[in-house]
Amino acid sequence: MKAVITGDIINSRKVASALWMEDLKGILNAYGNEPKDWEIYRGDSFQLVVDPRDALEIALLIKAAIKQHKVLDVRMAIGVGTVDYTADKVTESNGNAFVNSGECFEGLKKQTLGIQTPWSGFNETFTVIFQLVVLFADNWTPTSAEIIKKALENPNINQKELALALNRKSQSSISASLNRAGYEELKNVIAYYKQEIKKLW
């Protein structure tokens, strides 16, 4: 079982790609090798193959990285399933994981995060949960996104250490930003997602 994250950058033409491309590539590189595990194509679209248990956390990390840039956002579909053929380039690999990711992406419309797996009950539950998650995530400011990204990347550091890492003046400002961005709720959703998907294979 693998998860395929298919995504594209919203409003990419409004910001020079040099400003956000490095952030995106930084995360993609942390989770695989180009072009076998990930690729950026058509300028602002990307595909990444990861462990299904990590897919939601990685998607939220990508979203935080992109939303550090005002006016930008990212639309992503997580497809879970088998991979029947692994090519040298991820965009040439195929299997159910790729089919599910592609179908989910095509059906996103205004929703910015979706999931499609072989398990209908799981899909129904997490489609609803993702709708609530993006109520927070779609409204992150660049500052909130920067703090969320650093917090997700460093789950074991406290708010005082987070403030130091971000060169922020106070722990209280970090705490307020994390609360506004729904960080604790996001952590709970990520933990629940990991717990539920582990049960399925």
Tab-separated table of C-alpha atoms in Angstrom:
chain	number	residue	atom	x	y	z
A	1	MET	CA	0.000	0.000	0.000
A	2	LYS	CA	1.170	3.481	-0.894
A	3	ALA	CA	-0.304	6.970	-0.815
A	4	VAL	CA	-0.015	9.272	-3.808
A	5	ILE	CA	-0.420	12.998	-3.190
A	6	THR	CA	-1.385	14.858	-6.361
A	7	GLY	CA	-1.472	18.624	-6.084
A	8	ASP	CA	-1.301	21.976	-7.777
A	9	ILE	CA	-0.527	25.483	-6.611
A	10	ILE	CA	-3.487	27.879	-6.584
A	11	ASN	CA	-2.719	31.378	-7.949
A	12	SER	CA	0.797	30.275	-8.933
A	13	ARG	CA	0.971	32.874	-11.711
A	14	LYS	CA	0.515	35.699	-9.209
A	15	VAL	CA	3.803	34.961	-7.429
A	16	ALA	CA	7.230	34.297	-8.947
A	17	SER	CA	7.808	30.546	-8.800
A	18	ALA	CA	11.312	31.119	-7.438
A	19	LEU	CA	9.696	32.318	-4.198
A	20	TRP	CA	7.670	29.167	-3.454
A	21	MET	CA	9.398	26.441	-5.475
A	22	GLU	CA	12.246	26.115	-2.984
A	23	ASP	CA	9.785	25.596	-0.103
A	24	LEU	CA	7.876	22.940	-2.019
A	25	LYS	CA	11.010	21.112	-3.147
A	26	GLY	CA	12.372	21.202	0.405
A	27	ILE	CA	9.423	19.160	1.666
A	28	LEU	CA	9.287	16.828	-1.337
A	29	ASN	CA	13.010	16.112	-0.935
A	30	ALA	CA	12.489	15.292	2.738
A	31	TYR	CA	10.129	12.456	1.796
A	32	GLY	CA	11.660	10.975	-1.340
A	33	ASN	CA	13.930	11.271	-4.337
A	34	GLU	CA	13.239	13.079	-7.603
A	35	PRO	CA	11.957	11.801	-10.035
A	36	LYS	CA	11.289	8.275	-8.688
A	37	ASP	CA	9.249	9.373	-5.627
A	38	TRP	CA	8.215	12.878	-6.627
A	39	GLU	CA	8.012	15.204	-9.607
A	40	ILE	CA	6.935	18.762	-10.335
A	41	TYR	CA	5.335	19.051	-13.759
A	42	ARG	CA	3.490	21.665	-15.841
A	43	GLY	CA	5.214	24.289	-13.718
A	44	ASP	CA	2.888	24.198	-10.729
A	45	SER	CA	1.622	20.608	-10.366
A	46	PHE	CA	3.303	17.864	-8.370
A	47	GLN	CA	3.025	14.229	-7.390
A	48	LEU	CA	4.595	12.467	-4.404
A	49	VAL	CA	4.483	8.812	-3.271
A	50	VAL	CA	4.651	8.245	0.504
A	51	ASP	CA	3.686	5.844	3.269
A	52	PRO	CA	-0.120	6.099	3.691
A	53	ARG	CA	0.255	6.710	7.428
A	54	ASP	CA	2.251	9.897	6.799
A	55	ALA	CA	0.164	11.269	3.922
A	56	LEU	CA	-2.083	13.683	5.841
A	57	GLU	CA	0.754	15.168	7.876
A	58	ILE	CA	2.849	15.670	4.738
A	59	ALA	CA	-0.097	17.267	2.888
A	60	LEU	CA	-0.599	19.740	5.754
A	61	LEU	CA	3.129	20.476	5.806
A	62	ILE	CA	3.020	21.240	2.061
A	63	LYS	CA	-0.004	23.476	2.621
A	64	ALA	CA	1.755	25.371	5.401
A	65	ALA	CA	4.879	25.815	3.245
A	66	ILE	CA	2.888	27.228	0.324
A	67	LYS	CA	0.623	29.454	2.437
A	68	GLN	CA	3.672	31.250	3.824
A	69	HIS	CA	3.319	33.195	0.565
A	70	LYS	CA	0.379	35.583	0.473
A	71	VAL	CA	-2.316	34.820	-2.169
A	72	LEU	CA	-1.005	31.276	-2.710
A	73	ASP	CA	-2.739	28.061	-1.699
A	74	VAL	CA	-2.532	24.430	-2.755
A	75	ARG	CA	-5.118	21.868	-3.849
A	76	MET	CA	-4.245	18.247	-2.998
A	77	ALA	CA	-5.743	14.777	-3.324
A	78	ILE	CA	-4.470	11.793	-1.352
A	79	GLY	CA	-5.001	8.468	-3.098
A	80	VAL	CA	-4.304	5.245	-1.218
A	81	GLY	CA	-3.931	1.844	-2.855
A	82	THR	CA	-1.520	-0.558	-4.483
A	83	VAL	CA	1.254	0.421	-6.880
A	84	ASP	CA	1.436	-2.141	-9.698
A	85	TYR	CA	4.246	-0.588	-11.702
A	86	THR	CA	7.101	1.561	-10.423
A	87	ALA	CA	8.833	3.538	-13.170
A	88	ASP	CA	11.968	5.671	-12.988
A	89	LYS	CA	9.648	8.702	-13.005
A	90	VAL	CA	6.756	8.806	-10.547
A	91	THR	CA	4.436	10.313	-13.175
A	92	GLU	CA	4.898	7.153	-15.258
A	93	SER	CA	4.196	4.714	-12.405
A	94	ASN	CA	0.705	3.308	-11.993
A	95	GLY	CA	-1.682	1.314	-9.836
A	96	ASN	CA	-4.753	1.891	-7.675
A	97	ALA	CA	-3.008	4.514	-5.547
A	98	PHE	CA	-2.426	6.657	-8.661
A	99	VAL	CA	-5.960	6.051	-9.997
A	100	ASN	CA	-7.519	6.980	-6.642
A	101	SER	CA	-5.364	10.107	-6.354
A	102	GLY	CA	-6.195	11.231	-9.904
A	103	GLU	CA	-9.944	10.599	-9.545
A	104	CYS	CA	-10.039	12.367	-6.186
A	105	PHE	CA	-8.106	15.337	-7.587
A	106	GLU	CA	-10.488	15.671	-10.541
A	107	GLY	CA	-13.437	15.734	-8.127
A	108	LEU	CA	-12.081	18.359	-5.723
A	109	LYS	CA	-13.681	21.456	-7.273
A	110	LYS	CA	-13.617	24.111	-4.498
A	111	GLN	CA	-12.380	21.743	-1.793
A	112	THR	CA	-8.604	22.005	-1.320
A	113	LEU	CA	-7.955	18.594	0.299
A	114	GLY	CA	-9.490	15.219	-0.437
A	115	ILE	CA	-8.856	11.515	0.018
A	116	GLN	CA	-9.825	8.349	-1.828
A	117	THR	CA	-8.900	4.866	-0.581
A	118	PRO	CA	-10.159	1.316	-1.192
A	119	TRP	CA	-12.273	1.566	2.005
A	120	SER	CA	-15.614	3.349	1.589
A	121	GLY	CA	-16.278	3.827	5.320
A	122	PHE	CA	-12.862	5.424	5.794
A	123	ASN	CA	-13.464	7.685	2.778
A	124	GLU	CA	-16.813	8.892	4.126
A	125	THR	CA	-15.414	9.643	7.585
A	126	PHE	CA	-12.314	11.477	6.425
A	127	THR	CA	-14.039	13.401	3.632
A	128	VAL	CA	-16.111	15.058	6.378
A	129	ILE	CA	-13.093	15.523	8.658
A	130	PHE	CA	-11.034	17.074	5.831
A	131	GLN	CA	-13.828	19.558	5.157
A	132	LEU	CA	-13.433	20.763	8.741
A	133	VAL	CA	-9.619	20.725	8.595
A	134	VAL	CA	-9.549	23.074	5.610
A	135	LEU	CA	-11.827	25.541	7.412
A	136	PHE	CA	-8.724	26.193	9.534
A	137	ALA	CA	-6.015	25.569	6.970
A	138	ASP	CA	-7.475	27.576	4.076
A	139	ASN	CA	-7.465	30.639	6.333
A	140	TRP	CA	-3.908	30.443	7.640
A	141	THR	CA	-2.098	33.756	7.293
A	142	PRO	CA	1.533	33.677	6.091
A	143	THR	CA	2.650	34.076	9.726
A	144	SER	CA	0.377	31.267	10.963
A	145	ALA	CA	1.532	29.034	8.108
A	146	GLU	CA	5.185	29.644	8.966
A	147	ILE	CA	4.572	28.735	12.619
A	148	ILE	CA	2.481	25.647	11.756
A	149	LYS	CA	5.190	24.451	9.346
A	150	LYS	CA	7.923	24.788	11.968
A	151	ALA	CA	5.735	23.100	14.616
A	152	LEU	CA	4.906	20.150	12.330
A	153	GLU	CA	8.572	19.765	11.396
A	154	ASN	CA	9.621	19.841	15.072
A	155	PRO	CA	6.871	18.060	17.026
A	156	ASN	CA	9.028	17.552	20.129
A	157	ILE	CA	9.987	21.157	20.830
A	158	ASN	CA	8.001	23.375	23.190
A	159	GLN	CA	6.558	26.798	22.404
A	160	LYS	CA	9.499	28.638	23.947
A	161	GLU	CA	11.920	26.698	21.704
A	162	LEU	CA	9.592	27.291	18.759
A	163	ALA	CA	9.704	31.050	19.419
A	164	LEU	CA	13.510	30.922	19.429
A	165	ALA	CA	13.620	28.857	16.226
A	166	LEU	CA	11.393	31.396	14.488
A	167	ASN	CA	13.127	34.466	15.974
A	168	ARG	CA	9.829	35.505	17.551
A	169	LYS	CA	9.856	37.679	20.639
A	170	SER	CA	7.525	35.758	22.889
A	171	GLN	CA	6.068	32.356	23.624
A	172	SER	CA	2.666	34.012	24.084
A	173	SER	CA	2.581	35.212	20.460
A	174	ILE	CA	3.461	31.683	19.276
A	175	SER	CA	0.742	30.230	21.503
A	176	ALA	CA	-1.859	32.674	20.181
A	177	SER	CA	-0.895	31.945	16.548
A	178	LEU	CA	-1.063	28.171	17.079
A	179	ASN	CA	-4.481	28.502	18.718
A	180	ARG	CA	-5.825	30.645	15.876
A	181	ALA	CA	-4.449	28.201	13.310
A	182	GLY	CA	-6.051	25.201	15.057
A	183	TYR	CA	-2.761	23.419	15.699
A	184	GLU	CA	-3.929	21.202	18.586
A	185	GLU	CA	-7.000	20.152	16.604
A	186	LEU	CA	-4.798	19.383	13.583
A	187	LYS	CA	-2.500	17.240	15.713
A	188	ASN	CA	-5.538	15.310	16.994
A	189	VAL	CA	-6.809	14.763	13.440
A	190	ILE	CA	-3.362	13.578	12.268
A	191	ALA	CA	-3.153	11.128	15.202
A	192	TYR	CA	-6.683	9.829	14.529
A	193	TYR	CA	-5.947	9.448	10.806
A	194	LYS	CA	-2.778	7.432	11.551
A	195	GLN	CA	-4.618	5.256	14.049
A	196	GLU	CA	-7.504	4.473	11.682
A	197	ILE	CA	-5.458	3.831	8.550
A	198	LYS	CA	-3.144	1.438	10.455
A	199	LYS	CA	-6.169	-0.767	11.156
A	200	LEU	CA	-6.939	-1.291	7.463
A	201	TRP	CA	-3.908	-3.244	6.274
